[in-house]
């Protein structure tokens, strides 16, 4: 018999083991990592072989990650108080779980004995809470209590998988050869048993999920998302023990196989099976983007097959350039970066989940460097690494939009773990600075310390982030930031339409000031489970957000549109609309914010919200936890019911029969489109006209709750009312100990007169302060003409000065504010000092502002056409000589305002017809072409292209325009001006590579709007 010389390690190469040895010799951290691995391995090695084999659950035993939506049969939801997965499991008590509320055990029968009977002898199902694996049923309950399945799931997850991983680690780091053999023996034994079962695990027929929720929910022993645990725990462990198989005669005798046979048994039934489940389109292993790709990279590294499919090359191809993706999370990284990540670097989910994309892809990029594949040079990948810096406001907050964070908005930029491997290849000063904050974060036993490379990188000491106004034009999120670093006031306006982990929150506006999130968002719901009624009825519902609810319904969501963004000066502006938020109901749904800086510590926010259409408008605003008050005062607290009515109790689905009749938590609530008003209680209301003042005075956080800056801190909302009802109401945030019991909303309600459509112009001036307020009062300004297309406020300051803020949706129209004060423009702000002299003024996208002795003139926003775009240098040539110095860098030029409406950031003016956009990426999709369908004037691709919109330009692989995206199946091409489509339009690459397409959002022929801005500040 040939020696087993071929059973070598592929991941733990001699080079990698030499790095380990050097690290252990030189560094205490390496010795403590090794010691921790040895201790974990030793813990598992103390169990005898039979015990370790017994913790690998056979496929015929069902699995469940939850016992029951309602907790314990005896203690109910009290069992969920500390979290959903807190039932006790112990290796000393096989097949029993312990209630976290009462400590009692379930099930009542000995399931081990029943399993030993082949799950046949039902006389063994004894006692009050007997469970045959498929759960115990409480009489009258539609769903079961899954004691055994819960045990099976969490045993595999928290014991079996960690045991295999720990024993593998111990086998590789242990210097004592005999001990190493023992660890390897136990690890290999478990791998063998798992390989026996692994092909037969089928989640969609063997789980609570399948039986009670969705018979098509995929996975293996666990669901498709968590199934990555299997390759993550076993791949390197297998590699560690592989050379030791041949010498383990006890193991070979037990398995009845030769070392080669056992090796192939584990490779095929466990590791290749996991790879197949990931890449074969069956979606049995499929997690968030990048996660299963990371697992696959491990499998490719240890298998190194070139003859047995899937080969390691096939796995790498799946990761980098998957030729046959069937769902977006399977698109290869190269195409995902262009087609799934927005061109501003943001992935297509909520900010919280976008972090997952960045960290997964950063980890893959770090691993691919070993294979000489360098994604750090890719400019889109660089933006994917740097958005976590730009997404911060006031230098410390991350807006809790969609499924992200909580109302306190705590956040941090890129983590050192992601920054450390990136820094040497992409020495962005922010990335380098983060890496330097914690060089040890990247220390791994088998890699040279990352700190070695940091010394050679450029200085990064005085780099800051999250303190300047920033816009993500493709994601649709614009920040205004004023004041000095440390005492900033910042606003965030969301006008985008990303698809993943969304809330129905378009035109949501958040405000940060006084070291707090002052107008905020509840953020991540308690659960994203479809049966969580609170998530679908309230946490994600429109009324929970700082926007306008139309006709007591959740928004529909649709594309948003930026009208202006002015990120500099004493009065910064953002102006956006989202009529698609209530498609078919509204003809106008637009919000403009002007952030006015008075001093380094004092700023106020002017907020104008325009809504045309529908019968009822509810403007909603969620402050920080506070005592609220209103002047004039509101009525007494409504004793019974909720905002939905005195007869509507909390959480009752009063406006959707489908959900109203069944107990909460027993069905999927994804179809709820109602108001969510039943979650607002302690309602106080008053019908008011004219100016009013609503105030949140922050209250002291309770013990154990998240602490925040509250002493003397308040937010005043100066309301310019027009036949409105002002409503104060409370709601409950997530039921976590760290959250306050209630949170405080202000609503402004307008209702249409009988038989009429409603038009609303909500004007609010927000004044965040500590101890002393600085606005005396805010008064409405009567505009002439009174056409409803413009709004203005007169803000009388405590120091005797007076500011005016103006906004218009018809910038060409001249409005008279008062005798001698006229404006024609999109936004204007000007102010008088205490002596009545004009001290400041600004005019955005306007032609003329006259106020006393101040006159500001400018050309106004002008329209031109793009003549050419140099995509490599970031230069746009326009048809008309409209570009001139002085120039304000950072403004947005609007592209194709009448079709897909996107915008580019103006970085500089080259000459009157040439604009620089720096390194801004204009690509919104790219991929290999599957077919050119000449008869339908369309191309097909396997890549998901969620960001392309009608009217955008389709380029071939040579970046030559081939027409515009037309309506119809993706990707139909409107060939006007290009002639009929043929395959020649999309030639192969110069190197003979497969024909490709790219879609861009700025190309010759597109309309472009050039903004204008003029400012006066008295010295
Ligand atoms: Zn209990
Ligand atoms: Zn939200």
mmCIF file of C-alpha atoms in Angstrom, residues 523-857:
data_model
loop_
_atom_site.group_PDB
_atom_site.id
_atom_site.type_symbol
_atom_site.label_atom_id
_atom_site.label_comp_id
_atom_site.label_asym_id
_atom_site.label_seq_id
_atom_site.Cartn_x
_atom_site.Cartn_y
_atom_site.Cartn_z
ATOM 1 C CA UNK A 523 -34.091 52.057 13.605
ATOM 2 C CA UNK A 524 -33.686 48.295 13.691
ATOM 3 C CA UNK A 525 -36.926 46.571 14.716
ATOM 4 C CA UNK A 526 -36.823 43.951 17.433
ATOM 5 C CA UNK A 527 -36.851 41.286 14.740
ATOM 6 C CA UNK A 528 -37.029 41.223 10.966
ATOM 7 C CA UNK A 529 -39.239 38.111 11.136
ATOM 8 C CA UNK A 530 -42.343 38.342 8.909
ATOM 9 C CA UNK A 531 -44.494 37.465 11.947
ATOM 10 C CA UNK A 532 -43.330 40.398 13.988
ATOM 11 C CA UNK A 533 -46.441 42.565 13.822
ATOM 12 C CA UNK A 534 -44.700 45.555 15.401
ATOM 13 C CA UNK A 535 -42.148 45.694 12.621
ATOM 14 C CA UNK A 536 -44.675 45.720 9.761
ATOM 15 C CA UNK A 537 -47.346 47.809 11.463
ATOM 16 C CA UNK A 538 -45.174 50.411 13.157
ATOM 17 C CA UNK A 539 -41.374 50.279 13.204
ATOM 18 C CA UNK A 540 -41.107 50.315 9.413
ATOM 19 C CA UNK A 541 -44.340 52.214 8.829
ATOM 20 C CA UNK A 542 -44.391 55.764 7.531
ATOM 21 C CA UNK A 543 -45.962 57.283 10.641
ATOM 22 C CA UNK A 544 -42.982 56.178 12.741
ATOM 23 C CA UNK A 545 -40.777 58.411 10.568
ATOM 24 C CA UNK A 546 -40.174 62.124 10.198
ATOM 25 C CA UNK A 547 -42.122 62.542 7.001
ATOM 26 C CA UNK A 548 -45.756 62.918 5.894
ATOM 27 C CA UNK A 549 -48.377 60.137 6.006
ATOM 28 C CA UNK A 550 -50.974 60.529 3.267
ATOM 29 C CA UNK A 551 -54.486 59.110 3.747
ATOM 30 C CA UNK A 552 -53.503 56.991 6.768
ATOM 31 C CA UNK A 553 -51.423 54.606 4.666
ATOM 32 C CA UNK A 554 -47.895 53.290 4.526
ATOM 33 C CA UNK A 555 -45.881 54.769 1.650
ATOM 34 C CA UNK A 556 -45.566 52.760 -1.559
ATOM 35 C CA UNK A 557 -41.967 53.857 -2.272
ATOM 36 C CA UNK A 558 -40.718 54.949 -5.659
ATOM 37 C CA UNK A 559 -37.766 56.767 -7.179
ATOM 38 C CA UNK A 560 -36.709 60.039 -5.574
ATOM 39 C CA UNK A 561 -35.310 63.120 -7.188
ATOM 40 C CA UNK A 562 -32.867 65.764 -6.048
ATOM 41 C CA UNK A 563 -33.684 69.358 -6.986
ATOM 42 C CA UNK A 564 -30.793 71.170 -5.319
ATOM 43 C CA UNK A 565 -27.941 70.627 -2.899
ATOM 44 C CA UNK A 566 -25.888 73.520 -1.559
ATOM 45 C CA UNK A 567 -23.365 72.197 0.976
ATOM 46 C CA UNK A 568 -21.506 75.439 1.788
ATOM 47 C CA UNK A 569 -22.210 78.878 3.198
ATOM 48 C CA UNK A 570 -24.113 80.145 6.251
ATOM 49 C CA UNK A 571 -27.375 78.689 4.898
ATOM 50 C CA UNK A 572 -27.029 75.232 3.338
ATOM 51 C CA UNK A 573 -29.813 73.724 1.280
ATOM 52 C CA UNK A 574 -31.155 70.357 0.216
ATOM 53 C CA UNK A 575 -34.336 70.038 -1.828
ATOM 54 C CA UNK A 576 -35.750 66.690 -3.009
ATOM 55 C CA UNK A 577 -39.032 65.075 -4.004
ATOM 56 C CA UNK A 578 -40.464 61.545 -3.996
ATOM 57 C CA UNK A 579 -43.884 61.496 -5.626
ATOM 58 C CA UNK A 580 -43.440 57.728 -5.944
ATOM 59 C CA UNK A 581 -43.811 57.507 -2.168
ATOM 60 C CA UNK A 582 -47.572 57.747 -2.711
ATOM 61 C CA UNK A 583 -47.830 56.777 -6.364
ATOM 62 C CA UNK A 584 -51.242 57.551 -7.785
ATOM 63 C CA UNK A 585 -52.274 59.630 -4.782
ATOM 64 C CA UNK A 586 -49.967 62.640 -4.751
ATOM 65 C CA UNK A 587 -48.813 64.931 -7.540
ATOM 66 C CA UNK A 588 -46.338 66.736 -5.292
ATOM 67 C CA UNK A 589 -44.360 65.314 -2.339
ATOM 68 C CA UNK A 590 -41.325 67.476 -1.824
ATOM 69 C CA UNK A 591 -39.181 68.622 1.060
ATOM 70 C CA UNK A 592 -36.656 71.429 1.289
ATOM 71 C CA UNK A 593 -34.361 71.999 4.258
ATOM 72 C CA UNK A 594 -32.265 75.081 4.878
ATOM 73 C CA UNK A 595 -29.737 74.756 7.714
ATOM 74 C CA UNK A 596 -28.820 78.228 8.947
ATOM 75 C CA UNK A 597 -25.711 78.723 11.064
ATOM 76 C CA UNK A 598 -25.824 81.617 13.537
ATOM 77 C CA UNK A 599 -22.681 80.776 15.495
ATOM 78 C CA UNK A 600 -20.355 77.780 15.982
ATOM 79 C CA UNK A 601 -22.836 76.403 18.543
ATOM 80 C CA UNK A 602 -26.196 77.655 17.283
ATOM 81 C CA UNK A 603 -27.991 76.686 14.098
ATOM 82 C CA UNK A 604 -31.617 76.260 13.154
ATOM 83 C CA UNK A 605 -33.276 74.193 10.462
ATOM 84 C CA UNK A 606 -35.985 75.562 8.198
ATOM 85 C CA UNK A 607 -38.180 72.722 6.943
ATOM 86 C CA UNK A 608 -40.727 73.080 4.137
ATOM 87 C CA UNK A 609 -42.810 70.054 3.144
ATOM 88 C CA UNK A 610 -45.120 70.315 0.101
ATOM 89 C CA UNK A 611 -47.844 67.720 -0.452
ATOM 90 C CA UNK A 612 -50.546 67.898 -3.121
ATOM 91 C CA UNK A 613 -53.112 65.107 -3.282
ATOM 92 C CA UNK A 614 -55.034 62.832 -0.944
ATOM 93 C CA UNK A 615 -57.535 63.730 1.768
ATOM 94 C CA UNK A 616 -55.479 63.680 4.970
ATOM 95 C CA UNK A 617 -51.865 64.636 5.652
ATOM 96 C CA UNK A 618 -50.080 63.721 8.890
ATOM 97 C CA UNK A 619 -46.683 65.356 9.280
ATOM 98 C CA UNK A 620 -44.788 63.278 11.849
ATOM 99 C CA UNK A 621 -41.690 64.040 13.937
ATOM 100 C CA UNK A 622 -39.958 61.815 16.497
ATOM 101 C CA UNK A 623 -37.781 63.605 19.027
ATOM 102 C CA UNK A 624 -35.357 62.322 21.639
ATOM 103 C CA UNK A 625 -36.912 60.904 24.872
ATOM 104 C CA UNK A 626 -38.475 63.988 26.426
ATOM 105 C CA UNK A 627 -41.238 65.793 28.232
ATOM 106 C CA UNK A 628 -43.184 67.521 25.504
ATOM 107 C CA UNK A 629 -45.312 70.647 25.630
ATOM 108 C CA UNK A 630 -47.054 72.989 23.254
ATOM 109 C CA UNK A 631 -47.877 76.683 23.276
ATOM 110 C CA UNK A 632 -50.795 77.239 22.901
ATOM 111 C CA UNK A 633 -51.490 74.142 24.997
ATOM 112 C CA UNK A 634 -52.982 70.899 23.726
ATOM 113 C CA UNK A 635 -56.052 69.245 25.230
ATOM 114 C CA UNK A 636 -56.096 66.600 27.972
ATOM 115 C CA UNK A 637 -54.742 63.103 27.433
ATOM 116 C CA UNK A 638 -57.167 60.846 25.598
ATOM 117 C CA UNK A 639 -57.819 58.250 28.286
ATOM 118 C CA UNK A 640 -58.844 55.371 26.087
ATOM 119 C CA UNK A 641 -57.620 53.882 22.840
ATOM 120 C CA UNK A 642 -54.997 55.258 20.521
ATOM 121 C CA UNK A 643 -54.505 57.816 17.766
ATOM 122 C CA UNK A 644 -56.535 55.407 15.633
ATOM 123 C CA UNK A 645 -59.556 56.064 17.863
ATOM 124 C CA UNK A 646 -60.867 55.827 21.398
ATOM 125 C CA UNK A 647 -62.215 52.375 20.565
ATOM 126 C CA UNK A 648 -58.982 51.098 18.984
ATOM 127 C CA UNK A 649 -56.694 49.496 21.567
ATOM 128 C CA UNK A 650 -52.933 49.480 21.210
ATOM 129 C CA UNK A 651 -51.544 47.270 18.463
ATOM 130 C CA UNK A 652 -55.005 46.291 17.175
ATOM 131 C CA UNK A 653 -55.155 45.966 13.375
ATOM 132 C CA UNK A 654 -58.233 48.181 13.110
ATOM 133 C CA UNK A 655 -57.686 48.985 9.449
ATOM 134 C CA UNK A 656 -56.919 45.531 8.046
ATOM 135 C CA UNK A 657 -59.375 42.698 8.580
ATOM 136 C CA UNK A 658 -56.876 40.063 7.510
ATOM 137 C CA UNK A 659 -54.832 40.660 10.634
ATOM 138 C CA UNK A 660 -57.478 41.924 13.049
ATOM 139 C CA UNK A 661 -59.136 38.597 13.789
ATOM 140 C CA UNK A 662 -56.109 36.428 14.609
ATOM 141 C CA UNK A 663 -53.892 36.545 17.705
ATOM 142 C CA UNK A 664 -50.841 38.771 17.253
ATOM 143 C CA UNK A 665 -47.732 36.982 16.058
ATOM 144 C CA UNK A 666 -49.508 34.081 14.366
ATOM 145 C CA UNK A 667 -49.204 35.149 10.749
ATOM 146 C CA UNK A 668 -46.993 37.060 8.322
ATOM 147 C CA UNK A 669 -47.715 40.785 8.344
ATOM 148 C CA UNK A 670 -45.772 41.757 5.234
ATOM 149 C CA UNK A 671 -48.972 42.830 3.447
ATOM 150 C CA UNK A 672 -50.039 45.473 5.967
ATOM 151 C CA UNK A 673 -50.380 48.881 4.323
ATOM 152 C CA UNK A 674 -52.404 50.656 6.983
ATOM 153 C CA UNK A 675 -51.717 53.668 9.175
ATOM 154 C CA UNK A 676 -49.941 52.270 12.234
ATOM 155 C CA UNK A 677 -51.819 54.904 14.266
ATOM 156 C CA UNK A 678 -52.806 52.159 16.739
ATOM 157 C CA UNK A 679 -49.243 52.281 18.084
ATOM 158 C CA UNK A 680 -49.542 55.913 19.221
ATOM 159 C CA UNK A 681 -51.135 56.519 22.615
ATOM 160 C CA UNK A 682 -51.300 59.170 25.365
ATOM 161 C CA UNK A 683 -52.751 61.341 22.639
ATOM 162 C CA UNK A 684 -53.171 65.072 23.310
ATOM 163 C CA UNK A 685 -54.512 67.307 20.571
ATOM 164 C CA UNK A 686 -55.708 70.788 19.672
ATOM 165 C CA UNK A 687 -56.925 72.492 16.501
ATOM 166 C CA UNK A 688 -54.687 75.507 16.005
ATOM 167 C CA UNK A 689 -54.099 78.259 13.485
ATOM 168 C CA UNK A 690 -51.188 80.658 13.249
ATOM 169 C CA UNK A 691 -47.810 80.199 14.942
ATOM 170 C CA UNK A 692 -47.337 77.635 17.726
ATOM 171 C CA UNK A 693 -44.380 76.205 19.586
ATOM 172 C CA UNK A 694 -43.923 72.499 20.240
ATOM 173 C CA UNK A 695 -41.044 71.515 22.481
ATOM 174 C CA UNK A 696 -39.173 68.369 23.482
ATOM 175 C CA UNK A 697 -37.258 68.910 26.766
ATOM 176 C CA UNK A 698 -34.973 65.914 27.024
ATOM 177 C CA UNK A 699 -35.441 63.778 30.104
ATOM 178 C CA UNK A 700 -32.870 62.002 32.177
ATOM 179 C CA UNK A 701 -32.284 58.455 30.971
ATOM 180 C CA UNK A 702 -33.171 55.746 33.474
ATOM 181 C CA UNK A 703 -30.744 53.350 35.054
ATOM 182 C CA UNK A 704 -29.597 50.697 32.615
ATOM 183 C CA UNK A 705 -30.837 52.771 29.670
ATOM 184 C CA UNK A 706 -28.628 54.223 26.986
ATOM 185 C CA UNK A 707 -27.130 57.417 28.389
ATOM 186 C CA UNK A 708 -27.201 60.642 26.395
ATOM 187 C CA UNK A 709 -26.595 64.335 26.827
ATOM 188 C CA UNK A 710 -29.843 65.663 28.288
ATOM 189 C CA UNK A 711 -29.297 68.361 30.911
ATOM 190 C CA UNK A 712 -30.820 71.600 29.680
ATOM 191 C CA UNK A 713 -31.100 70.170 26.180
ATOM 192 C CA UNK A 714 -34.240 70.793 24.162
ATOM 193 C CA UNK A 715 -35.652 71.027 20.688
ATOM 194 C CA UNK A 716 -38.245 73.643 19.828
ATOM 195 C CA UNK A 717 -40.363 73.280 16.712
ATOM 196 C CA UNK A 718 -41.761 76.628 15.613
ATOM 197 C CA UNK A 719 -44.881 75.687 13.668
ATOM 198 C CA UNK A 720 -46.448 77.935 11.059
ATOM 199 C CA UNK A 721 -49.921 76.431 11.116
ATOM 200 C CA UNK A 722 -52.675 76.565 8.565
ATOM 201 C CA UNK A 723 -55.943 74.977 9.798
ATOM 202 C CA UNK A 724 -54.181 72.132 11.507
ATOM 203 C CA UNK A 725 -54.533 69.823 14.419
ATOM 204 C CA UNK A 726 -51.359 69.554 16.489
ATOM 205 C CA UNK A 727 -51.034 66.184 18.181
ATOM 206 C CA UNK A 728 -48.605 64.903 20.799
ATOM 207 C CA UNK A 729 -48.434 61.139 21.258
ATOM 208 C CA UNK A 730 -46.218 58.485 22.742
ATOM 209 C CA UNK A 731 -45.122 55.159 21.301
ATOM 210 C CA UNK A 732 -43.113 52.213 22.527
ATOM 211 C CA UNK A 733 -39.676 51.649 21.019
ATOM 212 C CA UNK A 734 -38.013 48.222 20.918
ATOM 213 C CA UNK A 735 -38.588 46.377 24.205
ATOM 214 C CA UNK A 736 -34.968 46.289 25.284
ATOM 215 C CA UNK A 737 -33.708 47.277 28.702
ATOM 216 C CA UNK A 738 -31.435 49.892 27.109
ATOM 217 C CA UNK A 739 -34.371 51.688 25.486
ATOM 218 C CA UNK A 740 -36.732 54.158 27.183
ATOM 219 C CA UNK A 741 -40.265 52.939 27.944
ATOM 220 C CA UNK A 742 -41.854 55.511 25.661
ATOM 221 C CA UNK A 743 -40.801 57.873 22.893
ATOM 222 C CA UNK A 744 -42.408 61.160 21.921
ATOM 223 C CA UNK A 745 -43.988 62.120 18.626
ATOM 224 C CA UNK A 746 -45.398 65.366 17.343
ATOM 225 C CA UNK A 747 -47.900 65.244 14.510
ATOM 226 C CA UNK A 748 -49.478 67.967 12.425
ATOM 227 C CA UNK A 749 -52.725 66.826 10.825
ATOM 228 C CA UNK A 750 -54.507 68.491 7.933
ATOM 229 C CA UNK A 751 -57.784 67.154 6.559
ATOM 230 C CA UNK A 752 -59.371 68.145 3.241
ATOM 231 C CA UNK A 753 -62.727 69.854 3.245
ATOM 232 C CA UNK A 754 -65.481 67.497 2.157
ATOM 233 C CA UNK A 755 -65.169 66.541 -1.505
ATOM 234 C CA UNK A 756 -61.841 68.294 -2.087
ATOM 235 C CA UNK A 757 -58.244 67.264 -2.641
ATOM 236 C CA UNK A 758 -55.775 68.457 -0.036
ATOM 237 C CA UNK A 759 -52.725 70.653 -0.642
ATOM 238 C CA UNK A 760 -50.393 71.206 2.313
ATOM 239 C CA UNK A 761 -47.370 73.413 2.903
ATOM 240 C CA UNK A 762 -45.924 72.383 6.265
ATOM 241 C CA UNK A 763 -43.391 74.968 7.434
ATOM 242 C CA UNK A 764 -41.406 74.286 10.605
ATOM 243 C CA UNK A 765 -38.324 75.903 12.079
ATOM 244 C CA UNK A 766 -36.405 73.554 14.381
ATOM 245 C CA UNK A 767 -34.315 75.150 17.099
ATOM 246 C CA UNK A 768 -32.049 72.765 19.032
ATOM 247 C CA UNK A 769 -30.539 74.332 22.138
ATOM 248 C CA UNK A 770 -28.808 73.766 25.438
ATOM 249 C CA UNK A 771 -30.012 75.899 28.389
ATOM 250 C CA UNK A 772 -30.757 79.029 26.373
ATOM 251 C CA UNK A 773 -32.955 79.365 23.353
ATOM 252 C CA UNK A 774 -31.937 81.821 20.651
ATOM 253 C CA UNK A 775 -35.077 82.308 18.583
ATOM 254 C CA UNK A 776 -37.581 84.809 19.975
ATOM 255 C CA UNK A 777 -40.380 83.810 17.630
ATOM 256 C CA UNK A 778 -41.096 82.687 14.089
ATOM 257 C CA UNK A 779 -43.765 84.377 12.017
ATOM 258 C CA UNK A 780 -45.345 83.443 8.698
ATOM 259 C CA UNK A 781 -44.636 85.623 5.676
ATOM 260 C CA UNK A 782 -47.516 86.323 3.302
ATOM 261 C CA UNK A 783 -46.145 85.939 -0.226
ATOM 262 C CA UNK A 784 -47.352 87.777 -3.315
ATOM 263 C CA UNK A 785 -48.425 86.116 -5.498
ATOM 264 C CA UNK A 786 -50.069 83.689 -3.099
ATOM 265 C CA UNK A 787 -49.884 80.760 -5.548
ATOM 266 C CA UNK A 788 -48.879 78.022 -3.086
ATOM 267 C CA UNK A 789 -45.580 77.430 -4.874
ATOM 268 C CA UNK A 790 -43.361 79.149 -2.326
ATOM 269 C CA UNK A 791 -43.058 79.467 1.435
ATOM 270 C CA UNK A 792 -41.142 81.766 3.762
ATOM 271 C CA UNK A 793 -40.617 82.429 7.439
ATOM 272 C CA UNK A 794 -39.514 85.462 9.430
ATOM 273 C CA UNK A 795 -37.270 84.352 12.278
ATOM 274 C CA UNK A 796 -36.839 86.886 15.063
ATOM 275 C CA UNK A 797 -33.680 86.142 17.003
ATOM 276 C CA UNK A 798 -33.047 86.658 20.695
ATOM 277 C CA UNK A 799 -30.170 89.045 19.921
ATOM 278 C CA UNK A 800 -32.532 91.404 18.094
ATOM 279 C CA UNK A 801 -31.576 90.256 14.604
ATOM 280 C CA UNK A 802 -34.109 89.037 12.058
ATOM 281 C CA UNK A 803 -33.636 86.295 9.460
ATOM 282 C CA UNK A 804 -35.813 85.422 6.526
ATOM 283 C CA UNK A 805 -35.783 81.994 4.888
ATOM 284 C CA UNK A 806 -37.522 81.428 1.569
ATOM 285 C CA UNK A 807 -38.097 78.405 -0.648
ATOM 286 C CA UNK A 808 -39.897 78.062 -3.947
ATOM 287 C CA UNK A 809 -40.736 75.275 -6.379
ATOM 288 C CA UNK A 810 -41.114 77.852 -9.169
ATOM 289 C CA UNK A 811 -37.733 79.639 -9.057
ATOM 290 C CA UNK A 812 -38.507 81.754 -12.137
ATOM 291 C CA UNK A 813 -41.429 83.455 -10.360
ATOM 292 C CA UNK A 814 -40.700 86.683 -8.454
ATOM 293 C CA UNK A 815 -42.341 86.827 -5.015
ATOM 294 C CA UNK A 816 -42.781 89.841 -2.786
ATOM 295 C CA UNK A 817 -42.251 89.021 0.895
ATOM 296 C CA UNK A 818 -42.770 92.490 2.260
ATOM 297 C CA UNK A 819 -42.492 96.036 1.051
ATOM 298 C CA UNK A 820 -39.057 96.225 -0.612
ATOM 299 C CA UNK A 821 -38.254 92.512 -0.287
ATOM 300 C CA UNK A 822 -38.522 90.377 -3.428
ATOM 301 C CA UNK A 823 -37.057 86.998 -4.378
ATOM 302 C CA UNK A 824 -36.943 84.949 -7.563
ATOM 303 C CA UNK A 825 -35.102 81.703 -6.873
ATOM 304 C CA UNK A 826 -35.257 78.199 -5.432
ATOM 305 C CA UNK A 827 -33.921 79.104 -1.977
ATOM 306 C CA UNK A 828 -32.894 82.287 -0.257
ATOM 307 C CA UNK A 829 -31.858 83.356 3.205
ATOM 308 C CA UNK A 830 -30.979 86.828 4.409
ATOM 309 C CA UNK A 831 -30.700 88.553 7.736
ATOM 310 C CA UNK A 832 -30.650 91.894 9.516
ATOM 311 C CA UNK A 833 -28.662 92.717 12.612
ATOM 312 C CA UNK A 834 -30.211 94.248 15.743
ATOM 313 C CA UNK A 835 -29.808 97.691 14.200
ATOM 314 C CA UNK A 836 -31.808 96.683 11.137
ATOM 315 C CA UNK A 837 -28.868 96.549 8.716
ATOM 316 C CA UNK A 838 -28.559 93.661 6.258
ATOM 317 C CA UNK A 839 -25.663 91.459 7.393
ATOM 318 C CA UNK A 840 -25.986 88.375 5.198
ATOM 319 C CA UNK A 841 -27.754 87.007 2.173
ATOM 320 C CA UNK A 842 -27.711 84.000 -0.143
ATOM 321 C CA UNK A 843 -29.613 83.047 -3.265
ATOM 322 C CA UNK A 844 -29.623 79.534 -4.752
ATOM 323 C CA UNK A 845 -30.794 78.842 -8.299
ATOM 324 C CA UNK A 846 -32.281 82.297 -8.470
ATOM 325 C CA UNK A 847 -32.007 85.431 -10.539
ATOM 326 C CA UNK A 848 -32.599 88.199 -8.015
ATOM 327 C CA UNK A 849 -32.959 88.874 -4.317
ATOM 328 C CA UNK A 850 -33.710 92.412 -3.118
ATOM 329 C CA UNK A 851 -33.946 93.206 0.586
ATOM 330 C CA UNK A 852 -33.358 96.803 1.676
ATOM 331 C CA UNK A 853 -29.877 97.783 0.580
ATOM 332 C CA UNK A 854 -29.019 94.183 -0.406
ATOM 333 C CA UNK A 855 -29.326 93.070 -3.997
ATOM 334 C CA UNK A 856 -28.050 89.687 -5.119
ATOM 335 C CA UNK A 857 -28.164 88.701 -8.776
#
